[in-house]
Short mmCIF file of C-alpha atoms in Angstrom, two decimals:
data_model
loop_
_atom_site.label_atom_id
_atom_site.label_comp_id
_atom_site.label_asym_id
_atom_site.label_seq_id
_atom_site.Cartn_x
_atom_site.Cartn_y
_atom_site.Cartn_z
CA MET N 1 122.79 -28.17 -35.75
CA LYS N 2 126.49 -27.56 -35.16
CA ASP N 3 125.83 -23.85 -34.75
CA LYS N 4 123.29 -24.65 -32.05
CA HIS N 5 125.88 -26.69 -30.19
CA TYR N 6 128.38 -23.84 -30.48
CA PHE N 7 125.78 -21.42 -29.17
CA LEU N 8 124.95 -23.69 -26.24
CA LEU N 9 128.61 -24.15 -25.39
CA PHE N 10 129.08 -20.40 -25.54
CA VAL N 11 126.22 -19.75 -23.15
CA ILE N 12 127.43 -22.43 -20.71
CA LEU N 13 130.93 -20.96 -20.72
CA ILE N 14 129.58 -17.45 -20.12
CA VAL N 15 127.59 -18.75 -17.14
CA ILE N 16 130.75 -20.44 -15.84
CA GLN N 17 132.60 -17.14 -16.33
CA MET N 18 129.97 -15.32 -14.28
CA PHE N 19 130.29 -17.89 -11.50
CA LEU N 20 134.06 -17.56 -11.56
CA ASP N 21 133.84 -13.76 -11.32
CA SER N 22 131.24 -13.79 -8.59
CA PHE N 23 132.43 -16.60 -6.33
CA LEU N 24 136.07 -17.18 -7.07
CA ASN N 25 137.99 -14.13 -5.84
CA LEU N 26 141.37 -15.62 -5.02
CA SER N 27 143.47 -12.49 -5.16
CA HIS N 28 143.65 -8.92 -6.46
CA TYR N 29 146.51 -10.16 -8.61
CA LEU N 30 144.35 -12.66 -10.47
CA SER N 31 141.84 -11.87 -13.23
CA ILE N 32 140.30 -15.08 -14.47
CA SER N 33 138.64 -14.89 -17.85
CA LEU N 34 137.51 -17.46 -20.37
CA LEU N 35 136.22 -14.83 -22.77
CA PRO N 36 139.36 -14.16 -24.83
CA ALA N 37 139.76 -17.87 -25.53
CA MET N 38 136.06 -18.15 -26.38
CA ILE N 39 136.30 -15.28 -28.85
CA MET N 40 139.40 -16.76 -30.44
CA CYS N 41 137.63 -20.14 -30.79
CA ILE N 42 134.65 -18.74 -32.71
CA PRO N 43 134.57 -20.56 -36.08
CA LEU N 44 136.68 -18.88 -38.73
CA ARG N 45 133.76 -18.86 -41.16
CA SER N 46 132.09 -16.21 -38.97
CA GLY N 47 133.26 -12.82 -40.15
CA THR N 48 134.99 -10.19 -38.06
CA SER N 49 131.78 -8.15 -37.81
CA PHE N 50 129.90 -11.05 -36.22
CA THR N 51 132.79 -11.74 -33.86
CA LEU N 52 132.83 -8.08 -32.80
CA LEU N 53 129.12 -8.17 -31.98
CA VAL N 54 129.52 -11.41 -30.04
CA ALA N 55 132.46 -9.95 -28.11
CA PHE N 56 130.47 -6.84 -27.21
CA VAL N 57 127.40 -8.79 -26.10
CA CYS N 58 129.40 -11.34 -24.08
CA GLY N 59 131.44 -8.65 -22.37
CA PHE N 60 128.31 -6.67 -21.53
CA ALA N 61 126.49 -9.77 -20.27
CA VAL N 62 129.35 -10.79 -18.00
CA ASP N 63 129.68 -7.29 -16.54
CA PHE N 64 125.92 -6.90 -16.16
CA PHE N 65 125.21 -10.16 -14.38
CA GLU N 66 128.36 -10.15 -12.33
CA GLY N 67 127.67 -6.62 -11.10
CA GLY N 68 131.00 -5.31 -12.31
CA VAL N 69 131.87 -2.10 -14.11
CA LEU N 70 129.69 -2.05 -17.22
CA GLY N 71 131.67 -1.86 -20.39
CA LEU N 72 135.06 -2.83 -18.98
CA THR N 73 135.13 -6.36 -20.38
CA SER N 74 133.70 -5.24 -23.73
CA VAL N 75 136.34 -2.53 -24.12
CA ALA N 76 139.10 -5.13 -23.62
CA LEU N 77 137.44 -7.89 -25.64
CA LEU N 78 136.62 -5.91 -28.80
CA PRO N 79 140.27 -5.47 -29.87
CA VAL N 80 140.72 -9.24 -29.51
CA ALA N 81 137.76 -9.81 -31.83
CA LEU N 82 139.08 -7.26 -34.31
CA LEU N 83 142.61 -8.65 -34.38
CA ARG N 84 141.61 -12.31 -34.30
CA GLY N 85 141.88 -12.74 -38.07
CA TYR N 86 145.30 -11.08 -38.20
CA ILE N 87 146.58 -13.22 -35.32
CA PHE N 88 145.54 -16.39 -37.11
CA ARG N 89 147.16 -15.20 -40.35
CA LEU N 90 150.33 -14.57 -38.37
CA CYS N 91 150.37 -18.03 -36.81
CA PHE N 92 149.05 -20.14 -39.67
CA ASP N 93 149.70 -20.29 -43.39
CA PHE N 94 147.08 -19.12 -45.87
CA GLU N 95 146.20 -22.66 -46.92
CA THR N 96 145.37 -23.79 -43.39
CA ILE N 97 143.15 -20.78 -42.79
CA SER N 98 141.35 -21.06 -46.13
CA ARG N 99 140.75 -24.82 -45.62
CA THR N 100 139.67 -24.61 -41.99
CA GLU N 101 136.27 -23.28 -41.03
CA GLU N 102 136.31 -24.17 -37.37
CA ILE N 103 138.98 -24.08 -34.71
CA SER N 104 140.21 -27.60 -34.15
CA VAL N 105 143.30 -28.92 -32.38
CA ARG N 106 143.36 -31.93 -34.72
CA LYS N 107 143.37 -29.84 -37.90
CA MET N 108 145.46 -26.88 -36.79
CA GLY N 109 147.78 -28.27 -34.11
CA LEU N 110 147.90 -27.44 -30.43
CA PRO N 111 151.15 -25.41 -30.26
CA ARG N 112 150.16 -22.86 -32.88
CA LEU N 113 146.64 -22.61 -31.56
CA LEU N 114 147.96 -21.96 -28.07
CA VAL N 115 150.32 -19.28 -29.42
CA SER N 116 147.48 -17.52 -31.23
CA ILE N 117 145.12 -17.78 -28.25
CA SER N 118 147.82 -16.54 -25.89
CA MET N 119 148.33 -13.48 -28.13
CA GLY N 120 144.63 -12.72 -27.93
CA LEU N 121 144.73 -13.28 -24.19
CA ALA N 122 147.70 -10.94 -23.79
CA ILE N 123 145.88 -8.17 -25.69
CA PHE N 124 142.80 -8.64 -23.51
CA LEU N 125 144.71 -8.66 -20.22
CA LEU N 126 146.84 -5.64 -21.14
CA ILE N 127 143.82 -3.50 -21.94
CA TYR N 128 141.66 -4.87 -19.11
CA ILE N 129 144.27 -4.41 -16.39
CA TRP N 130 145.27 -0.95 -17.66
CA ILE N 131 141.72 0.38 -17.74
CA ASP N 132 140.70 -1.36 -14.53
CA GLY N 133 143.62 0.25 -12.72
CA ALA N 134 142.71 3.69 -14.13
CA GLY N 135 146.03 5.15 -13.12
CA THR N 136 145.51 4.26 -9.44
CA ARG N 137 147.75 1.18 -9.36
CA THR N 138 151.51 0.94 -9.66
CA PHE N 139 153.27 -0.47 -12.68
CA GLY N 140 154.64 -3.32 -10.54
CA PHE N 141 151.18 -4.32 -9.39
CA ASN N 142 149.82 -4.26 -12.92
CA LEU N 143 152.75 -6.30 -14.23
CA SER N 144 152.37 -8.93 -11.51
CA ARG N 145 148.64 -9.08 -12.13
CA PHE N 146 149.24 -9.49 -15.84
CA PHE N 147 151.67 -12.39 -15.49
CA LEU N 148 149.70 -14.26 -12.83
CA SER N 149 146.44 -13.82 -14.72
CA TYR N 150 148.12 -14.82 -17.97
CA VAL N 151 149.38 -18.09 -16.51
CA ALA N 152 146.00 -18.95 -14.96
CA ASP N 153 144.03 -17.97 -18.05
CA ILE N 154 146.27 -19.92 -20.43
CA LEU N 155 145.41 -23.09 -18.52
CA LEU N 156 141.72 -22.30 -18.73
CA ALA N 157 142.10 -21.35 -22.38
CA THR N 158 143.54 -24.79 -23.12
CA VAL N 159 140.46 -26.41 -21.62
CA THR N 160 138.21 -24.04 -23.57
CA LEU N 161 140.11 -24.83 -26.76
CA TYR N 162 139.57 -28.56 -26.31
CA LEU N 163 135.87 -28.03 -25.68
CA PHE N 164 135.47 -26.08 -28.91
CA SER N 165 137.66 -28.56 -30.78
CA ALA N 166 135.39 -31.36 -29.66
CA GLN N 167 132.47 -29.48 -31.22
CA ALA N 168 134.40 -28.87 -34.42
CA ASP N 169 135.45 -32.51 -34.78
CA ARG N 170 131.91 -33.92 -34.48
CA MET A 1 143.53 -5.63 -51.20
CA ASN A 2 140.67 -6.26 -53.59
CA GLY A 3 137.36 -4.38 -53.48
CA ARG A 4 135.42 -6.95 -51.52
CA SER A 5 138.01 -7.42 -48.79
CA LYS A 6 138.51 -3.65 -48.62
CA SER A 7 134.80 -3.04 -48.00
CA SER A 8 134.74 -5.90 -45.49
CA PHE A 9 137.72 -4.36 -43.68
CA LEU A 10 136.04 -0.94 -43.61
CA ALA A 11 132.81 -2.45 -42.31
CA SER A 12 134.68 -4.28 -39.54
CA ALA A 13 136.59 -1.14 -38.62
CA ALA A 14 133.39 0.91 -38.49
CA ILE A 15 131.63 -1.69 -36.32
CA PHE A 16 134.66 -1.90 -34.04
CA ILE A 17 134.82 1.88 -33.58
CA ALA A 18 131.07 2.12 -32.91
CA LEU A 19 131.06 -0.72 -30.37
CA GLU A 20 134.25 0.48 -28.68
CA ILE A 21 132.77 3.97 -28.28
CA ALA A 22 129.59 2.44 -26.86
CA ALA A 23 131.61 0.32 -24.42
CA LEU A 24 133.73 3.31 -23.36
CA ALA A 25 130.60 5.41 -22.87
CA MET A 26 129.12 2.69 -20.64
CA LEU A 27 132.37 2.45 -18.75
CA GLY A 28 132.56 6.20 -18.23
CA SER A 29 129.01 6.44 -16.97
CA SER A 30 129.10 3.42 -14.68
CA SER A 31 132.38 4.09 -12.91
CA THR A 32 133.55 7.36 -11.35
CA ILE A 33 137.19 6.27 -11.19
CA GLN A 34 137.40 5.41 -14.88
CA ASN A 35 135.40 8.53 -15.81
CA THR A 36 137.80 10.76 -13.86
CA TRP A 37 140.75 8.96 -15.41
CA PHE A 38 139.37 9.35 -18.95
CA ASN A 39 138.74 13.06 -18.36
CA ARG A 40 142.24 13.55 -16.98
CA MET A 41 143.81 11.69 -19.91
CA SER A 42 141.75 13.57 -22.48
CA HIS A 43 142.65 16.92 -20.87
CA ARG A 44 146.32 16.01 -20.81
CA THR A 45 146.24 14.97 -24.46
CA ALA A 46 144.29 18.05 -25.49
CA SER A 47 146.54 20.41 -23.51
CA PHE A 48 149.58 18.80 -25.16
CA PHE A 49 148.25 19.81 -28.57
CA TRP A 50 147.06 23.22 -27.36
CA SER A 51 150.48 23.87 -25.91
CA GLY A 52 152.12 23.07 -29.26
CA GLY A 53 149.72 25.29 -31.15
CA GLN A 54 150.19 28.09 -28.64
CA ARG A 55 153.98 27.92 -29.06
CA VAL A 56 153.58 28.38 -32.79
CA ARG A 57 151.19 31.31 -32.31
CA SER A 58 153.47 32.85 -29.70
CA TYR A 59 156.40 32.65 -32.07
CA PHE A 60 154.55 34.77 -34.62
CA SER A 61 153.43 37.34 -32.06
CA LEU A 62 156.76 37.80 -30.29
CA GLU A 63 157.26 41.39 -31.36
CA ARG A 64 153.85 42.48 -30.07
CA GLN A 65 154.32 40.57 -26.83
CA ASN A 66 157.71 42.14 -26.29
CA GLY A 67 156.12 45.55 -26.66
CA ILE A 68 153.44 44.72 -24.10
CA LEU A 69 156.00 43.31 -21.67
CA ALA A 70 158.21 46.35 -22.05
CA GLU A 71 155.25 48.62 -21.20
CA GLU A 72 154.39 46.50 -18.16
CA ASN A 73 158.03 46.55 -17.00
CA PHE A 74 158.07 50.31 -17.24
CA GLU A 75 154.83 50.65 -15.25
CA LEU A 76 156.12 48.26 -12.60
CA LEU A 77 159.42 50.11 -12.37
CA GLN A 78 157.56 53.36 -11.83
CA LYS A 79 155.52 51.78 -9.06
CA VAL A 80 158.60 50.33 -7.39
CA ILE A 81 160.29 53.72 -7.40
CA GLU A 82 157.12 55.31 -6.01
CA TYR A 83 156.80 52.72 -3.22
CA GLU A 84 160.47 52.92 -2.33
CA SER A 85 160.29 56.65 -1.94
CA LEU A 86 157.07 56.31 0.07
CA LEU A 87 158.72 53.70 2.29
CA GLY A 88 161.67 56.03 2.77
CA GLU A 89 159.37 58.87 3.85
CA LYS A 90 157.40 56.68 6.21
CA ALA A 91 160.53 55.17 7.74
CA ALA A 92 161.84 58.66 8.40
CA LEU A 93 158.57 59.54 10.15
CA GLY A 94 158.61 56.28 12.15
CA GLU A 95 155.43 55.02 10.44
CA VAL A 96 156.83 51.95 8.72
CA ASP A 97 154.66 49.45 10.56
CA TRP A 98 151.41 50.09 8.71
CA ILE A 99 153.04 49.30 5.38
CA VAL A 100 153.68 45.71 6.41
CA SER A 101 150.74 43.93 4.97
CA ASP A 102 148.79 41.45 7.04
CA SER A 103 148.02 39.35 4.01
CA LEU A 104 150.27 36.77 2.44
CA LEU A 105 150.44 36.90 -1.34
CA LYS A 106 152.10 34.01 -3.12
CA MET A 107 152.69 34.49 -6.85
CA VAL A 108 153.58 32.05 -9.59
CA PRO A 109 154.17 33.18 -13.19
CA ALA A 110 152.60 31.05 -15.89
CA ARG A 111 152.00 30.91 -19.60
CA VAL A 112 148.55 30.56 -21.12
CA ILE A 113 148.17 27.40 -23.17
CA ARG A 114 144.57 27.93 -24.09
CA ALA A 115 142.04 30.64 -23.46
CA THR A 116 138.69 30.08 -25.11
CA MET A 117 136.68 33.10 -26.19
CA ASP A 118 133.97 31.66 -28.38
CA SER A 119 131.31 30.69 -25.85
CA GLN A 120 129.45 32.22 -22.93
CA GLU A 121 131.33 30.02 -20.47
CA ASN A 122 134.99 30.32 -21.35
CA HIS A 123 137.88 28.75 -19.57
CA ILE A 124 141.63 29.07 -19.43
CA VAL A 125 144.45 26.52 -19.28
CA ILE A 126 147.94 27.43 -18.03
CA ASP A 127 151.22 25.55 -18.09
CA LYS A 128 151.78 25.25 -14.34
CA GLY A 129 150.28 22.74 -11.91
CA TYR A 130 150.49 21.52 -8.34
CA GLU A 131 154.13 20.56 -8.72
CA ASP A 132 154.83 24.19 -9.62
CA GLY A 133 153.01 25.51 -6.57
CA ILE A 134 149.57 26.18 -8.01
CA GLU A 135 146.60 25.56 -5.73
CA PRO A 136 142.91 25.40 -6.60
CA ASP A 137 140.87 28.56 -5.96
CA SER A 138 143.83 30.81 -6.73
CA GLY A 139 143.35 33.99 -8.72
CA ILE A 140 144.84 34.57 -12.15
CA ILE A 141 145.92 38.13 -12.90
CA THR A 142 148.11 40.15 -15.19
CA GLY A 143 149.49 43.62 -14.82
CA ARG A 144 146.36 44.77 -16.65
CA GLY A 145 143.73 43.11 -14.51
CA VAL A 146 141.95 39.99 -13.41
CA VAL A 147 141.91 37.04 -15.79
CA GLY A 148 140.25 34.20 -13.89
CA ILE A 149 140.24 31.71 -11.03
CA ILE A 150 141.92 28.31 -10.93
CA SER A 151 139.32 25.56 -10.61
CA ALA A 152 141.27 22.32 -11.16
CA VAL A 153 144.97 21.49 -10.93
CA ASP A 154 146.92 18.69 -12.63
CA ARG A 155 150.60 17.93 -12.26
CA HIS A 156 151.83 20.60 -14.70
CA ARG A 157 148.56 22.03 -15.97
CA SER A 158 145.86 24.07 -14.36
CA TYR A 159 142.35 24.78 -15.55
CA GLY A 160 140.48 27.88 -14.63
CA LEU A 161 137.30 29.83 -15.03
CA SER A 162 137.97 32.81 -17.25
CA PHE A 163 136.68 36.30 -16.49
CA MET A 164 134.99 35.90 -19.88
CA ASN A 165 132.53 33.49 -18.32
CA SER A 166 128.92 34.34 -17.58
CA ASN A 167 129.27 32.68 -14.16
CA PHE A 168 132.20 34.87 -13.11
CA ILE A 169 131.27 37.94 -11.05
CA LEU A 170 134.06 40.02 -9.55
CA SER A 171 133.78 42.34 -6.58
CA ALA A 172 135.07 45.70 -7.78
CA ARG A 173 135.26 49.29 -6.61
CA ILE A 174 134.82 52.42 -8.65
CA GLY A 175 137.63 54.82 -7.89
CA ARG A 176 139.93 54.54 -4.90
CA GLU A 177 137.21 55.34 -2.37
CA GLY A 178 134.06 54.66 -4.38
CA ILE A 179 131.17 52.25 -4.21
CA ILE A 180 131.52 48.47 -4.34
CA VAL A 181 129.98 46.96 -7.46
CA PRO A 182 129.74 43.53 -9.13
CA LEU A 183 131.71 43.45 -12.36
CA GLN A 184 131.15 40.79 -14.99
CA TRP A 185 131.96 40.16 -18.60
CA LYS A 186 129.58 41.86 -21.00
CA GLY A 187 129.09 38.67 -23.04
CA THR A 188 130.59 40.09 -26.22
CA GLY A 189 134.01 41.47 -27.03
CA THR A 190 137.33 40.56 -25.47
CA ASP A 191 137.84 43.76 -23.44
CA ARG A 192 134.34 44.67 -22.35
CA ALA A 193 132.73 44.28 -18.95
CA VAL A 194 129.59 45.61 -17.39
CA ILE A 195 128.31 46.67 -13.99
CA ARG A 196 124.67 45.68 -13.82
CA GLU A 197 121.75 46.66 -11.63
CA MET A 198 123.24 49.89 -10.35
CA SER A 199 120.86 52.03 -8.37
CA LEU A 200 119.88 55.18 -10.18
CA HIS A 201 121.08 57.45 -7.38
CA ASN A 202 124.67 56.23 -7.92
CA VAL A 203 126.05 58.49 -10.61
CA ILE A 204 129.09 57.06 -12.33
CA GLU A 205 131.16 59.37 -14.46
CA PRO A 206 132.87 58.04 -17.58
CA GLY A 207 136.61 57.77 -17.16
CA ASP A 208 136.62 56.45 -13.59
CA THR A 209 139.04 53.63 -12.93
CA VAL A 210 137.60 50.37 -11.66
CA TRP A 211 139.71 48.40 -9.13
CA THR A 212 139.32 45.12 -7.28
CA SER A 213 137.59 45.86 -4.00
CA GLY A 214 139.57 43.46 -1.79
CA PHE A 215 136.36 41.82 -0.57
CA SER A 216 137.04 38.78 -2.75
CA ASP A 217 138.64 35.60 -1.40
CA TYR A 218 140.72 35.33 -4.55
CA PHE A 219 142.11 38.78 -5.34
CA PRO A 220 143.75 41.46 -3.23
CA ALA A 221 142.51 45.03 -3.38
CA ASP A 222 143.56 47.70 -5.85
CA ILE A 223 144.23 45.66 -8.95
CA PRO A 224 143.25 47.98 -11.81
CA LEU A 225 140.58 46.46 -14.01
CA GLY A 226 139.36 49.06 -16.46
CA ILE A 227 137.78 52.43 -17.17
CA THR A 228 134.07 53.22 -16.95
CA GLU A 229 132.40 54.34 -20.13
CA LYS A 230 128.78 55.04 -20.90
CA THR A 231 125.89 54.43 -18.55
CA SER A 232 122.55 53.21 -19.81
CA LEU A 233 119.14 52.84 -18.21
CA THR A 234 117.73 49.33 -17.82
CA PHE A 235 113.96 48.89 -17.61
CA GLY A 236 113.75 52.38 -16.14
CA ALA A 237 114.70 51.06 -12.70
CA THR A 238 118.43 50.43 -12.72
CA SER A 239 121.42 51.50 -14.71
CA GLU A 240 124.15 49.56 -16.41
CA VAL A 241 127.68 50.85 -16.73
CA GLU A 242 130.00 49.67 -19.44
CA VAL A 243 133.64 49.18 -18.54
CA ARG A 244 136.50 48.99 -20.98
CA LEU A 245 138.97 46.51 -19.52
CA PHE A 246 142.68 47.17 -19.53
CA GLN A 247 143.27 43.51 -20.33
CA ASP A 248 142.38 42.44 -23.84
CA PHE A 249 141.76 38.70 -23.62
CA SER A 250 142.51 38.15 -27.29
CA CYS A 251 146.23 38.69 -26.63
CA LEU A 252 146.59 36.92 -23.33
CA LYS A 253 149.93 35.11 -23.11
CA TYR A 254 151.58 35.50 -19.70
CA VAL A 255 149.72 35.55 -16.41
CA THR A 256 150.46 35.41 -12.70
CA VAL A 257 148.66 33.06 -10.35
CA VAL A 258 148.11 34.59 -6.92
CA ASN A 259 147.31 32.66 -3.80
CA TYR A 260 145.82 35.37 -1.63
CA GLU A 261 145.57 34.56 2.04
CA ARG A 262 143.86 37.21 4.13
#
C-alpha cells in the first residue's frame, strides 16, 4: 500500500516537473528540476539497480513529454542514482542507514538530509548544465546558471523531501 | 567487500553503464549541437592519444626519417639552384615577367598524428589547425607527392581525406606534356596507384613520370606523383595502368599543407 502511495507521489511530481519545464521559463539562467530530490528520496530499501532504472525512465519521460532534448535529463540523473548510496553513507552513520528503510526528516534529521540532497542536486546540475551548453556557453554563464538553479532547486527539494517524509511517516 | 555486495556493486555498475550509453545515444541522435560536441570531444581525446603514440613511434624511426629528410633537402637544393640559374638567364634576356606566378600558394608544415591504412576509406590527422593557418579544402603534400585533402579543421588538429581512400581521385598528367588522367589509389599497398579506364589508343610506356595536372582546385601543377609501370587490359575495352608512387604512405611523418588559390 505504501509503495502505491510512493508511486502515485512520484507520478504527480513528474507531471508537476513537466508543467514547470513547459510553462515556467523564467530565465536562461534557471533550470528548475525536482528530479534529483525525487531520486534521492526513493526509499533506501530499493537497491541501486532499481533506482537507476527509475532515474532513466523519469528522465526520459520528462524529456519526451516536455519536448526537450531526449536523453539529456537521463544522462544527468543516472550518476545521482548511482552515487545516492555513497552520498548517504557519507552523511549518515552506518547504524542510521541500516535501521532506516525510507527517507524521513523525523528519523534522519533535516540538516543532514538537506546536505545529502544538495550533493545529489549539485551532481545533477553540473552534468546537466555542462552537457546542455555543449561547449557553446561561457564558463561565467554556466557558473551563474549553476548557482541560481541550485538555490531555486534546493527550495523545491525541501518541499519534495517533506512530501516523501510524510509518506514515510504514515 | 564481501561476495554479495561485490556482485551487487558490479550489477549496479553494469546497469549504470548500459543506461548511460543508451541515454547518450538518445542525446546524440536527438540533438545536432550535442552530437557535434560529442564528436569534437571524442576526436580531441582520440587525437591526444594518437599524438602520444606517434611521438613514441617517431622516436624509434628517427634515423630513417633523417635519411629521408636529408634526401629531400638535397633534391630541393638542386631545384633551387636550377631555378636561380634559370631566373638569372631570364632576367638577362628581359623575360622575368612570365616567371611570376599568378597563383598564390600558402604553405604550412605539419606533422602526421595518424594516418590510417587498414580500410578502403582512410583518413589522416595532422597536428595543425585553424589557429595555425590551416583552412578546409587545402591540399596535403610532401616532397614525394600528394597525400590528401583537409576536410575538417579544429583548433590545433586537422582531419583529412587520404589519397589512400577509394573516394579520392586526383587529376594527373603523364609526362610533362602528356594526357590528363584520373589517378586513384589501387586499393592495396601503401605506394600503389592506378589509372583506370584508359582508352586503348593511348599507349603509356612504363617509366613515365606522373605529375599533378594543375586542373585540380587543391593542388598546383607539376607535383611529381609516381612512375608508370605495367599496363593491363580491362574487359577488352579499356586499359589500366599501374603507378608506383614516390610517396610510401607507411612512413608518412611530415607533410605540407598547401592552400592553392588560382
